[in-house]
XYZ file of C-alpha atoms in Angstrom:
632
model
C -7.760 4.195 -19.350
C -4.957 2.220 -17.630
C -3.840 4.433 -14.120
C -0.474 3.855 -13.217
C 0.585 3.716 -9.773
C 3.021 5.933 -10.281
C 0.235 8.442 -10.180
C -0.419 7.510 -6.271
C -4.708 8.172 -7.335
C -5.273 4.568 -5.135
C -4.510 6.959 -2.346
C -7.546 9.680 -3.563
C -9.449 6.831 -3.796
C -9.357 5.686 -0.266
C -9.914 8.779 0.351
C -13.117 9.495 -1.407
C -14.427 6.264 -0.405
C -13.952 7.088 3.589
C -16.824 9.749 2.748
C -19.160 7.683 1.060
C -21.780 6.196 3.567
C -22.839 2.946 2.328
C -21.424 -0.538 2.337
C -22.828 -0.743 -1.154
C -21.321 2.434 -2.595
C -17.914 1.812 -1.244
C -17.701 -1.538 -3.096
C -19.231 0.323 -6.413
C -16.508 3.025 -6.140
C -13.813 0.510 -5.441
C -15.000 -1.483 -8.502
C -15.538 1.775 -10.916
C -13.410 2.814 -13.515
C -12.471 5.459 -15.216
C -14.674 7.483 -17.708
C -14.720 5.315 -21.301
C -16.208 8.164 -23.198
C -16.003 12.057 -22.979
C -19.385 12.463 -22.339
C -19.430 9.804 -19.440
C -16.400 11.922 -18.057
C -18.206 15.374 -18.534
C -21.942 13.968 -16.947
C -19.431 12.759 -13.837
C -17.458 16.577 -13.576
C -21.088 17.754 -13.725
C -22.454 15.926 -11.209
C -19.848 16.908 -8.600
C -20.329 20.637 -9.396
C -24.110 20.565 -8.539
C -23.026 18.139 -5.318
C -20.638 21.181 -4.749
C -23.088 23.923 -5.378
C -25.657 21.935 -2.687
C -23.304 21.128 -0.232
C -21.950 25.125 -0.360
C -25.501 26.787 0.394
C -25.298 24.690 3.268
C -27.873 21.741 2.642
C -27.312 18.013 3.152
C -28.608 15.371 1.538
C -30.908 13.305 3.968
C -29.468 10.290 3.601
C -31.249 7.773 6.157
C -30.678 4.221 6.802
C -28.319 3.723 4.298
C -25.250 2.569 6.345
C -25.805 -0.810 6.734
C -28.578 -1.020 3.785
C -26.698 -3.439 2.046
C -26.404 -5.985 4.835
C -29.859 -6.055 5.612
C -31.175 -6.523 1.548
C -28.736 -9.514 1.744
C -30.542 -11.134 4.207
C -34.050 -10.305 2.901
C -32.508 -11.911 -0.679
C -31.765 -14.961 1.540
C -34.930 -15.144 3.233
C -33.627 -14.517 6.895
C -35.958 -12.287 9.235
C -35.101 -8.715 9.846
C -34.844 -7.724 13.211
C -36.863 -4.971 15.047
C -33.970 -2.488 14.777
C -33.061 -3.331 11.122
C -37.076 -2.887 9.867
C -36.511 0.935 11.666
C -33.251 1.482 9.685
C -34.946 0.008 6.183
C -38.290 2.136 7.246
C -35.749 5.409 7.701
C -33.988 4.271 4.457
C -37.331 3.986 2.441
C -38.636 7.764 4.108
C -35.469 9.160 2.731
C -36.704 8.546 -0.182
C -39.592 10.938 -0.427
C -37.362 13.671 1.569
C -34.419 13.684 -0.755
C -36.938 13.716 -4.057
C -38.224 17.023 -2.486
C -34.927 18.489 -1.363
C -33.650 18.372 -5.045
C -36.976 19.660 -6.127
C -36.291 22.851 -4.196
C -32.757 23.256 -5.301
C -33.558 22.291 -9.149
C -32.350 25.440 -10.804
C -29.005 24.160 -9.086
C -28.917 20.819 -9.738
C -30.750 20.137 -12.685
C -29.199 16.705 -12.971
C -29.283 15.320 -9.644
C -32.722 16.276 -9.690
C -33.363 14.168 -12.241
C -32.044 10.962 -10.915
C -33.830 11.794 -7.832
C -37.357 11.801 -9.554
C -36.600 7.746 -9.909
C -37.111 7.161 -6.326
C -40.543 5.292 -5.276
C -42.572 6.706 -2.335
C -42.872 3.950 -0.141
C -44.850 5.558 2.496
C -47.238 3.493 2.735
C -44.265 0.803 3.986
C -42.870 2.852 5.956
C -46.372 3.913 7.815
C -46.852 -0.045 8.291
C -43.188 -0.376 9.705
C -43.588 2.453 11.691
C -46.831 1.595 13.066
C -45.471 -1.903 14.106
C -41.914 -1.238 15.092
C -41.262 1.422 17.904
C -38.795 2.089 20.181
C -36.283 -0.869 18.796
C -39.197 -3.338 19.924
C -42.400 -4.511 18.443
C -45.535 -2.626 19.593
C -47.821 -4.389 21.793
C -50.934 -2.950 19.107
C -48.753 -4.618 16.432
C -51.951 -7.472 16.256
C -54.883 -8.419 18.581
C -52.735 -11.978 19.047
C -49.751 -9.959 20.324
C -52.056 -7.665 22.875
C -53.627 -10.558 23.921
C -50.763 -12.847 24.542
C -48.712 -9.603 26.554
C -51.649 -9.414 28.552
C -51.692 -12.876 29.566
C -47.989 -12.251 30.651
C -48.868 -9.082 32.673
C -51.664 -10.787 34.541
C -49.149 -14.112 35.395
C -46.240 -11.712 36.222
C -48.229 -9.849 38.900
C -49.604 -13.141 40.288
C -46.090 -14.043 40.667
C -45.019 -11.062 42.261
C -47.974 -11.815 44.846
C -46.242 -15.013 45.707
C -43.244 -13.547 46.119
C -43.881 -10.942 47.582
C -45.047 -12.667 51.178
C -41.577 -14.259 50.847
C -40.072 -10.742 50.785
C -41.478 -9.264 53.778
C -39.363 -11.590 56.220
C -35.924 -12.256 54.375
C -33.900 -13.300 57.155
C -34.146 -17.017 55.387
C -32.519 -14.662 52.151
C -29.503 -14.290 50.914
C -30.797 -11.276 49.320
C -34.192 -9.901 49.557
C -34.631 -10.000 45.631
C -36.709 -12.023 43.030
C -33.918 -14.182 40.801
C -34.824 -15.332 37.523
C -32.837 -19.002 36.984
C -33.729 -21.059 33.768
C -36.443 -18.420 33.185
C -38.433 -19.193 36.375
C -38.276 -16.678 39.028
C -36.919 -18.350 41.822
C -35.652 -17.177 45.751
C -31.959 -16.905 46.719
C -32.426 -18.998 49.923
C -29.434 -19.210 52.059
C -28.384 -22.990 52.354
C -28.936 -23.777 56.141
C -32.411 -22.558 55.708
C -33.480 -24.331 52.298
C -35.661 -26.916 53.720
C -37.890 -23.851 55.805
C -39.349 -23.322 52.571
C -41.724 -25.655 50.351
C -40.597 -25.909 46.682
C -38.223 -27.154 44.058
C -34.638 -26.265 43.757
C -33.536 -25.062 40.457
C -29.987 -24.059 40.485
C -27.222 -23.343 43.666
C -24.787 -20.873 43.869
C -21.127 -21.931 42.497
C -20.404 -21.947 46.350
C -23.064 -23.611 47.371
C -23.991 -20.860 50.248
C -27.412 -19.776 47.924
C -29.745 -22.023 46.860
C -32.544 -20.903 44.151
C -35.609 -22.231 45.268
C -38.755 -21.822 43.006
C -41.623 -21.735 45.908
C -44.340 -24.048 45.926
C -47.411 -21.649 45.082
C -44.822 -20.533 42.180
C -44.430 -23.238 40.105
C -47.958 -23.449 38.379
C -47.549 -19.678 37.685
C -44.282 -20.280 36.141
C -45.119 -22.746 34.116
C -48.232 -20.703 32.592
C -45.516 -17.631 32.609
C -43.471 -19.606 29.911
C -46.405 -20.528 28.062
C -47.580 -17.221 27.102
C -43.609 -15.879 26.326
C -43.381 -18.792 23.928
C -46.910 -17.722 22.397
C -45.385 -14.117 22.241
C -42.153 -15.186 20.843
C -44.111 -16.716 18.019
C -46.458 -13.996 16.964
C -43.807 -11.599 17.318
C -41.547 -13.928 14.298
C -44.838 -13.798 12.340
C -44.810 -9.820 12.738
C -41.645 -9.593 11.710
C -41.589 -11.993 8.752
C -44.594 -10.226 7.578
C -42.816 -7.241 7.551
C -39.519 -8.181 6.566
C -41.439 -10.330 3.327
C -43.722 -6.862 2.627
C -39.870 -5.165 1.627
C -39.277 -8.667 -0.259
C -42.523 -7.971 -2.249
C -40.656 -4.801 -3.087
C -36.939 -5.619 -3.589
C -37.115 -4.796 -7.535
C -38.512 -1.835 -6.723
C -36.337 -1.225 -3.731
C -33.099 -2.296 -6.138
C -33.964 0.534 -8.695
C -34.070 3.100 -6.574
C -31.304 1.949 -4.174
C -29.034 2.301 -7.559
C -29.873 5.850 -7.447
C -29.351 6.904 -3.954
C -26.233 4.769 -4.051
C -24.769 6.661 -7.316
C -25.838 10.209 -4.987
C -23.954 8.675 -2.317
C -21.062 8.042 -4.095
C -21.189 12.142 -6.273
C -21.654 13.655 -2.712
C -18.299 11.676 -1.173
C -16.959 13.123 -4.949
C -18.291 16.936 -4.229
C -17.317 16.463 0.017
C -13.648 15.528 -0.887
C -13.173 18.382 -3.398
C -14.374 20.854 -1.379
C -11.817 19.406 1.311
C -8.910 20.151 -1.153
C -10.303 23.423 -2.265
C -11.557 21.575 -5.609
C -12.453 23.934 -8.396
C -14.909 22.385 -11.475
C -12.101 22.531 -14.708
C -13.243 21.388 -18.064
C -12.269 18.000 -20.106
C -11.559 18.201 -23.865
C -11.814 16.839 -26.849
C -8.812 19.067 -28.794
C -6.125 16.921 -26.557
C -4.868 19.920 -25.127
C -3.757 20.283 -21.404
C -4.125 23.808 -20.004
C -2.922 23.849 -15.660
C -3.659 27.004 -13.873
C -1.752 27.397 -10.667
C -2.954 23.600 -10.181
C -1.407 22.167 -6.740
C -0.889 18.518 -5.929
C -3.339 17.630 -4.429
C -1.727 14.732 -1.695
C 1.019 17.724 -1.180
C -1.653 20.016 0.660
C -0.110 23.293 1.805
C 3.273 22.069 0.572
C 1.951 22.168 -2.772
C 3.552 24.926 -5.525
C 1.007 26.038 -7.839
C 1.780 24.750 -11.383
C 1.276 26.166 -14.502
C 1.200 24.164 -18.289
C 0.278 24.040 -21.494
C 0.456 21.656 -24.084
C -1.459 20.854 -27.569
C -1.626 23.971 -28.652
C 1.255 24.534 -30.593
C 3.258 22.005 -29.167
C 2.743 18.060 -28.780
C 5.772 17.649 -26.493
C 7.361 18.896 -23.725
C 11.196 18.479 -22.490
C 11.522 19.907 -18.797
C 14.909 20.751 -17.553
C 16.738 21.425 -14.014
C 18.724 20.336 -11.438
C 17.812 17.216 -9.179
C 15.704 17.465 -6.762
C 14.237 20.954 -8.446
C 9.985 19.319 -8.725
C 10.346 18.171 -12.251
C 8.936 14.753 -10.807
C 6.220 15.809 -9.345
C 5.357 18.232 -12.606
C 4.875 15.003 -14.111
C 2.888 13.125 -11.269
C 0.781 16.711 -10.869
C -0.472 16.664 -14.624
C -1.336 12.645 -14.489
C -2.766 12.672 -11.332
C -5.115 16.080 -12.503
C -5.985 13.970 -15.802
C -6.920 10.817 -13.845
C -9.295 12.980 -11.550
C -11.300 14.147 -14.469
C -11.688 11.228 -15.441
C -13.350 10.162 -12.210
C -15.478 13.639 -11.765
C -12.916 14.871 -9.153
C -11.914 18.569 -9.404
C -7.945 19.609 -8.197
C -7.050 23.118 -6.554
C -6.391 25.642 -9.246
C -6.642 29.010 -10.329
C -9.483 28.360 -13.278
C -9.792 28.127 -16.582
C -8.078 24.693 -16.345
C -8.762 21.791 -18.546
C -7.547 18.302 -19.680
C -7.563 16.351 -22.547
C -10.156 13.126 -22.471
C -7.663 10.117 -22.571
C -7.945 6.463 -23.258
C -4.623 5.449 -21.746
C -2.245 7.099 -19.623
C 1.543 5.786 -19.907
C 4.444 6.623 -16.809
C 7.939 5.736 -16.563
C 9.027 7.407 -13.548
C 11.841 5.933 -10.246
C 13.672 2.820 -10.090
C 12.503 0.102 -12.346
C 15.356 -2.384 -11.204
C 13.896 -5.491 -10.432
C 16.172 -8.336 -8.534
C 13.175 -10.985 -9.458
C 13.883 -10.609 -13.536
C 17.397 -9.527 -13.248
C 17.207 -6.493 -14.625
C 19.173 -3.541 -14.135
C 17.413 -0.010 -13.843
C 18.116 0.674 -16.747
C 16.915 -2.475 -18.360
C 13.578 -1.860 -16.374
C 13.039 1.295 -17.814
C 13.770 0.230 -21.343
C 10.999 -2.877 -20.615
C 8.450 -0.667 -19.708
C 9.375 2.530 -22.594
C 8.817 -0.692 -25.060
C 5.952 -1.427 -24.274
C 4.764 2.177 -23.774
C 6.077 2.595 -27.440
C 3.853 -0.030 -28.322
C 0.518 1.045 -27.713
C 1.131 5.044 -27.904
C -1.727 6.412 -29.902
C -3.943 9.444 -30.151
C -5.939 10.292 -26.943
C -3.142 8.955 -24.859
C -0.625 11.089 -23.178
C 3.248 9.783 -22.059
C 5.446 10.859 -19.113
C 9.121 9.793 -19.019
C 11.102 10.757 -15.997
C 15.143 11.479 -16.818
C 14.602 9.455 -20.510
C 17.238 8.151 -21.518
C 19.332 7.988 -18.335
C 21.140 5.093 -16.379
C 23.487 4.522 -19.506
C 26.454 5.572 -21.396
C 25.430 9.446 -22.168
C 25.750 9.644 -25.292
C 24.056 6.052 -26.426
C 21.215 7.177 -23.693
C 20.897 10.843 -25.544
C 20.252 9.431 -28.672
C 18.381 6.424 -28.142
C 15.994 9.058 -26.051
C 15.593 11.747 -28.676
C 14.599 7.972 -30.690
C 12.162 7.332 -28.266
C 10.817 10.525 -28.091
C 10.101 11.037 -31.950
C 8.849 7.489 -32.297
C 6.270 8.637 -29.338
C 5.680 11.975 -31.119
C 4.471 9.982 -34.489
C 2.232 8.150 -33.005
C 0.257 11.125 -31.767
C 0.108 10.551 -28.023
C 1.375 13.838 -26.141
C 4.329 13.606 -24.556
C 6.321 15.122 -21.427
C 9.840 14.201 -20.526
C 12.362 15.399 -17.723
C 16.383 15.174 -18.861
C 19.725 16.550 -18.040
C 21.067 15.515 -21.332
C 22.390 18.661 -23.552
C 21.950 16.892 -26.546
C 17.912 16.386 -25.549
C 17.578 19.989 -24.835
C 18.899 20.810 -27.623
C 16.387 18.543 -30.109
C 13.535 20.147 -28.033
C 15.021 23.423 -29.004
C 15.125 22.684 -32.662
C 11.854 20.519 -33.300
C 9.134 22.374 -34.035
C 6.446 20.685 -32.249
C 8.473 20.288 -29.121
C 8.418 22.884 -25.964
C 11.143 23.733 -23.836
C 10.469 24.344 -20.054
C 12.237 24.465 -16.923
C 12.569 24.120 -12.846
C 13.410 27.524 -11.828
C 16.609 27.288 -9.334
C 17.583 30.485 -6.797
C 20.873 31.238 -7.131
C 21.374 32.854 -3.646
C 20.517 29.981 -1.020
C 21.183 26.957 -3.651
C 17.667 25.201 -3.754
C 14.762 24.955 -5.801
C 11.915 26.503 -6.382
C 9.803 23.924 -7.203
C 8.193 26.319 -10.060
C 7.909 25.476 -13.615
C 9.394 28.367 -16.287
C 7.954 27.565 -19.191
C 9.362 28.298 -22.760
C 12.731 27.645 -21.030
C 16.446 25.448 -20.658
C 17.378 24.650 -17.325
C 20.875 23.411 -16.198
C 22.166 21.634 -13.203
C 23.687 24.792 -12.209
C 26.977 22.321 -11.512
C 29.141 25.437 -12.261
C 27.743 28.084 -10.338
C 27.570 25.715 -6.862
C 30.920 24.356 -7.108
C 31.971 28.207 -7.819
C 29.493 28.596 -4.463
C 31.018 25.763 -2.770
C 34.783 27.374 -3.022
C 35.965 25.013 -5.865
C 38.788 27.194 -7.196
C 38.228 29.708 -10.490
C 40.549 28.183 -12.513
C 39.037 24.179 -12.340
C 35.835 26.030 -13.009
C 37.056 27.710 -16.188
C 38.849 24.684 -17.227
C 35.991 22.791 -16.704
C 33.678 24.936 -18.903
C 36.163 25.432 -21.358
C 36.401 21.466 -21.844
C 32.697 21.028 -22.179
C 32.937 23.841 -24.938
C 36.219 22.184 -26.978
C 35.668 18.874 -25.998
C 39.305 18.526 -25.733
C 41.446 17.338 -22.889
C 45.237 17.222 -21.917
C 46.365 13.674 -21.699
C 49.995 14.091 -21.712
C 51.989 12.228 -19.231
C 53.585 14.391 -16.305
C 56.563 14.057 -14.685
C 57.376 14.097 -10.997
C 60.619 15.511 -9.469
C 62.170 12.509 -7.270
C 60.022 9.186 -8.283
C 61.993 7.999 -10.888
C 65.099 7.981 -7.871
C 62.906 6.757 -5.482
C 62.091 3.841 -7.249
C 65.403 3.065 -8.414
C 65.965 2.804 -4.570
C 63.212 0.290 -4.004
C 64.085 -3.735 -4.457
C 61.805 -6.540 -4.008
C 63.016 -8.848 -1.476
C 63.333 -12.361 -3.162
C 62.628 -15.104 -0.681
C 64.278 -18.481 -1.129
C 63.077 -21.920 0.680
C 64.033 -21.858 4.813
C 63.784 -17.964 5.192
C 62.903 -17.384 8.625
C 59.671 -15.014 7.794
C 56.664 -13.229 9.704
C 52.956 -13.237 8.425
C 51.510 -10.122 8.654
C 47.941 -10.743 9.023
C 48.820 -12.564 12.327
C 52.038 -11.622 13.137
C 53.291 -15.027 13.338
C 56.592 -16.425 12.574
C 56.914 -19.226 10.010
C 59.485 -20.765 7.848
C 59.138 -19.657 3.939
C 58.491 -22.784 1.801
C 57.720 -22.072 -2.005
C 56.422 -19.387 -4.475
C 52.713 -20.375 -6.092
C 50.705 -18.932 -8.508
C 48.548 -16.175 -8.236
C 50.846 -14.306 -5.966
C 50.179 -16.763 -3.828
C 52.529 -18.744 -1.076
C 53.347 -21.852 0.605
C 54.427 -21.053 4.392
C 55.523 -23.616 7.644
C 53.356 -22.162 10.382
C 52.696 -24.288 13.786
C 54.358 -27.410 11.920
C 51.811 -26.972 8.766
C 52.321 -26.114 5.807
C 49.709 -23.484 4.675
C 49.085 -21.578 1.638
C 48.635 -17.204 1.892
C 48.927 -14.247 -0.288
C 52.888 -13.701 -1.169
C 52.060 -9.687 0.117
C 51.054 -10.508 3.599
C 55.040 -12.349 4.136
C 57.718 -10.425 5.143
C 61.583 -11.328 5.338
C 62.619 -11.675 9.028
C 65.785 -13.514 8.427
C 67.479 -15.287 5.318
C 68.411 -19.399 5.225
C 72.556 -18.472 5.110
C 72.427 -16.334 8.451
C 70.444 -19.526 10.146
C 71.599 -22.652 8.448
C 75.585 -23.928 7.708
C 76.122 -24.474 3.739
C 74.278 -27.671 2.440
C 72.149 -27.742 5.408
C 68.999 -30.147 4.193
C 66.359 -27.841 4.046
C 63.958 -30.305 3.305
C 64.427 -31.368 7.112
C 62.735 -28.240 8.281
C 59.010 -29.329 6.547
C 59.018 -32.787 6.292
C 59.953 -36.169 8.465
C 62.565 -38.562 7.336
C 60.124 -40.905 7.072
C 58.223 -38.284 4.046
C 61.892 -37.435 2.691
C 62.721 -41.525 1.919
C 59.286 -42.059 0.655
C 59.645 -39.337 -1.444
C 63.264 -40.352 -2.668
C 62.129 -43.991 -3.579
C 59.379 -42.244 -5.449
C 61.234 -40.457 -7.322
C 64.171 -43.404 -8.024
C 61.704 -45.716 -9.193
C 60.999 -47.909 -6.201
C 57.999 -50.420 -6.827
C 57.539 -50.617 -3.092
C 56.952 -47.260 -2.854
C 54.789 -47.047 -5.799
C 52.380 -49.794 -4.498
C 52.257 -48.191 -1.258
C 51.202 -44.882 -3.346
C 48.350 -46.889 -4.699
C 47.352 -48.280 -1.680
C 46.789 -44.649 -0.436
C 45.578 -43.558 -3.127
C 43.101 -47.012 -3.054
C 42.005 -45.900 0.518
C 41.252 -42.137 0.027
C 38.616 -43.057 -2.871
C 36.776 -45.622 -0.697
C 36.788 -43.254 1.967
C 35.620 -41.130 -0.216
C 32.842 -43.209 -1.320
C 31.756 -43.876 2.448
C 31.378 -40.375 2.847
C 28.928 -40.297 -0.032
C 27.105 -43.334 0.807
C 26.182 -41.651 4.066
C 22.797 -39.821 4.856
């Protein structure tokens, strides 16, 4: 079954898997899917109630060493040596094994199944008794083998010679820096203070950073020291042939070991199941084969107190389900609640309910629910949601169940009311159940008349104006648009009018006349402005010389001795060319030089001068032009 994320279960998940205790069951979990066959589904609802059922008389499962269990089998399958402390945590692990076969034997008329897998674990006491008998207190017993006693007792004898020595040294430590046996380059040495280091016969091994302390290793000393590291390097050796003998005694067993770390692993894994239930006030509900969904007061279960119970039913004379209300009224989350409740049962996870609750078993669960815009693909929201409905309407079969959130919606109403009551009946004959949220009348209404569709709807208090988050089933919601804008002071008679047009359909579209505009325009004239009006731009309150009309209500203006195109609304007439210039005044004088006016003349009369200057120009502005382009 594919699990949308829409549903949000990734977040259960996490969840769950914070409660499992071993490395290797928190991978398993985060690799497991969900049920592939109703009776895979039912054995995993089972095996949470009997976790529950323990876990309630107050009993835990004595699960010992099994934190890190994974870590240390990797390194026995790679032939590394187990350390003292990790042989005590695989000799608790291997214990629990014989402890949590006889806890479920005591609690079998409880947990008839668990106590089945439990009767796979090997007693391994006989490993654990030689781990035990080796390993204590984090460190490897001195009894562990006659080499090992010997060897220690070698080291005993040298260390109290040593402390003979030093001792003499001791009793008179004004040539000390400190009256205290140091161990430098594991020799036991003297911290001499330097003015006094050549009082006293021996070898210096190491001086203080500020050279006031010198480590001197006494004369008498040295022999001593040197048998000292001897016999450590002997002990160092048997104790690596202790330990590899243990570590390859659980190697002997690893196929063993595997077979019954599978099973506490799987407990592991049903107890995190049965903990996290019991956190959310889990009740056991049952899983079906009649594809019929039955919720009893079921709350969300990532809502907590929040939560408002919710009640549904669906397959039992109805297929579909068309949920109505106002925005914001829960009809989302009715749809996120029943996916997220089928998804759980699937994993062997109970939600809060009522009882008497069950689910259909599912082999694909299909969502279109928020904003499916996507800026990557180009696609608008409601091209998103159309993408995903097609391919939802694609693989829509029997033993698969379909939400669609406002179907239909993000369009032209009446194209998105028809091509959802489309969608909807091409979902319906392919068997899948189906639950959709609209506002559409038209969608109520084909709910209303098909006979294998439900009605239901968000139930809405009239008095404060908000939700109540509860589904009325058997019912048509509105979006109450009437009664709030009624609520909100929005005159009587625009209400009426309004419902009266969404009754008739029918609208006044005559034209109305207003007393005084027809005057007032009359009264209105467009000033025309001609070349050399003296003129102000608006958007920077400058004062400019008006030049020519372009297109796109567009114009050509002298500002600061430039001529400079803006829009033709941001000039404004400041004073016209016959209050500033005499008659036949050459305007032409007032934008460009003489030197621009004669070229221009011979231009126009013909002149070859002036045309092979104009080619010259024109000559120099494309290999400027191609300079520019040449360069990096």
């Amino acid at each position: 079954m594919n699990i949308p994320q829409e549903t949000e279960f990734d977040t259960i998940k996490t969840t769950v898997s914070q409660r499992i205790l071993s490395d290797y069951g928190k991978q398993r979990f985060a690799e497991q899917q969900p049920a592939s066959s109703i009776h895979s589904a039912r054995k995993r609802l089972a095996e949470t109630q009997e976790a529950m059922a323990l876990l309630g008389s107050g009993q835990q499962v004595p699960f010992m060493g099994l934190s890190d269990i994974l870590h240390h089998t990797t390194k026995i399958e790679k032939g590394l040596i187990l350390e003292p402390r990790e042989l005590i945590d695989y000799g608790d692990f291997l214990r629990s094994f014989r402890l949590i076969r006889q806890m479920f034997e005591k609690n079998q008329w409880q947990t008839p199944r668990l106590t089945g897998y439990a009767q796979g674990l090997t007693d391994f006491s006989d490993t654990v008794q030689t781990i035990f008998d080796k390993i204590r207190n984090g460190r490897i017993d001195t009894d562990a083998s006659r080499e090992l006693r010997k060897v220690r007792g070698q080291i005993a004898k040298h260390e109290a010679e040593l402390k003979k020595v030093f001792s003499k040294f001791l009793q008179d430590p004004r040539l000390l820096q400190d009256a205290r046996i140091i161990q430098k380059n594991d020799r036991y040495t003297l911290p001499v203070r330097s003015e006094f280091q050549h009082q006293i016969k021996g070898q210096i091994i190491e001086r203080s950073n500020k050279r006031a302390t010198v480590f001197i290793e006494p004369e008498a000393a040295i022999r001593l020291n040197d048998r000292l590291i001897m016999a450590k390097a002997e002990e160092t050796a048997e104790e690596y042939q202790i330990l590899a003998g243990l570590t390859g005694l659980l190697a002997e067993n690893l196929t063993e070991i595997f077979t019954c770390l599978d099973v506490l692993v799987e407990l592991d894994i049903i107890f995190a199941r049965a903990k996290y239930c019991r956190e959310i006030h889990g009740v056991p509900l049952e899983i079906n084969e009649a594809e019929v969904i039955d919720l009893q007061e079921v709350r969300h279960p990532l809502l907590g107190a929040a939560a408002v119970p919710l009640s549904l039913q669906l397959g039992y004379d109805a297929r579909c389900l068309v949920i109505t209300g106002p925005n914001a009224g829960g009809k989302t989350v009715v749809l996120k609640t029943v996916a997220l409740v089928c998804v759980m049962a699937h994993y062997g996870l109970f939600p809060s309910h009522a009882g008497g609750s069950q689910v259909p078993f599912l082999k694909n669960l299909w969502m279109d629910i928020g904003d499916q815009q996507s800026l990557a693909n180009a696609l608008s929201t409601f091209s998103g949601h159309m993408n995903n409905i097609a391919q939802i309407v694609k693989h829509a079969s029997r033993q698969s169940i379909v939400l669609l959130d406002e179907i239909g919606s993000g369009t032209e109403p009446n194209e998105g009311a028809a091509l959802a009551i489309a969608i909807m009946e091409a979902i319906y004959h392919s068997g899948a159940l189906l639950i959709a949220t609209t506002h559409y009348g038209e969608i109520k209404q084909f709910a209303i008349d098909h006979q294998d569709f439900h009605t239901a709807a968000m139930a809405f208090d009239p008095e404060t104006l908000t939700p109540k988050y509860r589904l009325l089933s058997d019912a048509v919601g509105t979006s109450n648009a009437f009664w709030i804008a009624e609520k909100m002071s929005v005159s009587k008679e625009i209400v009426a009018k309004a419902q009266r047009y969404l009754e008739t359909k029918q609208y006044p579209t005559e034209k109305a006349v207003f007393k005084g505009i027809q005057k007032e325009r009359q009264q209105v004239s467009v000033a025309t402005l001609k070349k050399g009006d003296r003129i102000s731009y608006t958007e920077t309150n400058q004062t400019g010389l008006f030049y020519a009309y372009l297109e796109s209500n567009q114009a050509q203006i002298l500002l600061d001795e430039s001529l400079v195109i803006v829009p033709t609304r941001r000039v404004k007439l400041l004073m016209s060319r016959e209050e500033l210039y005499p008659a036949g005044y050459d305007l032409e004088s007032l934008f460009h030089s003489f030197a621009e006016r004669k070229f221009n003349r011979d231009i126009d009369r013909g002149s070859k001068k002036a045309q092979k200057k104009l080619r010259k120009q024109a000559q120099e502005r494309q290999a400027f032009a191609k300079g520019d382009g040449a360069q990096p």
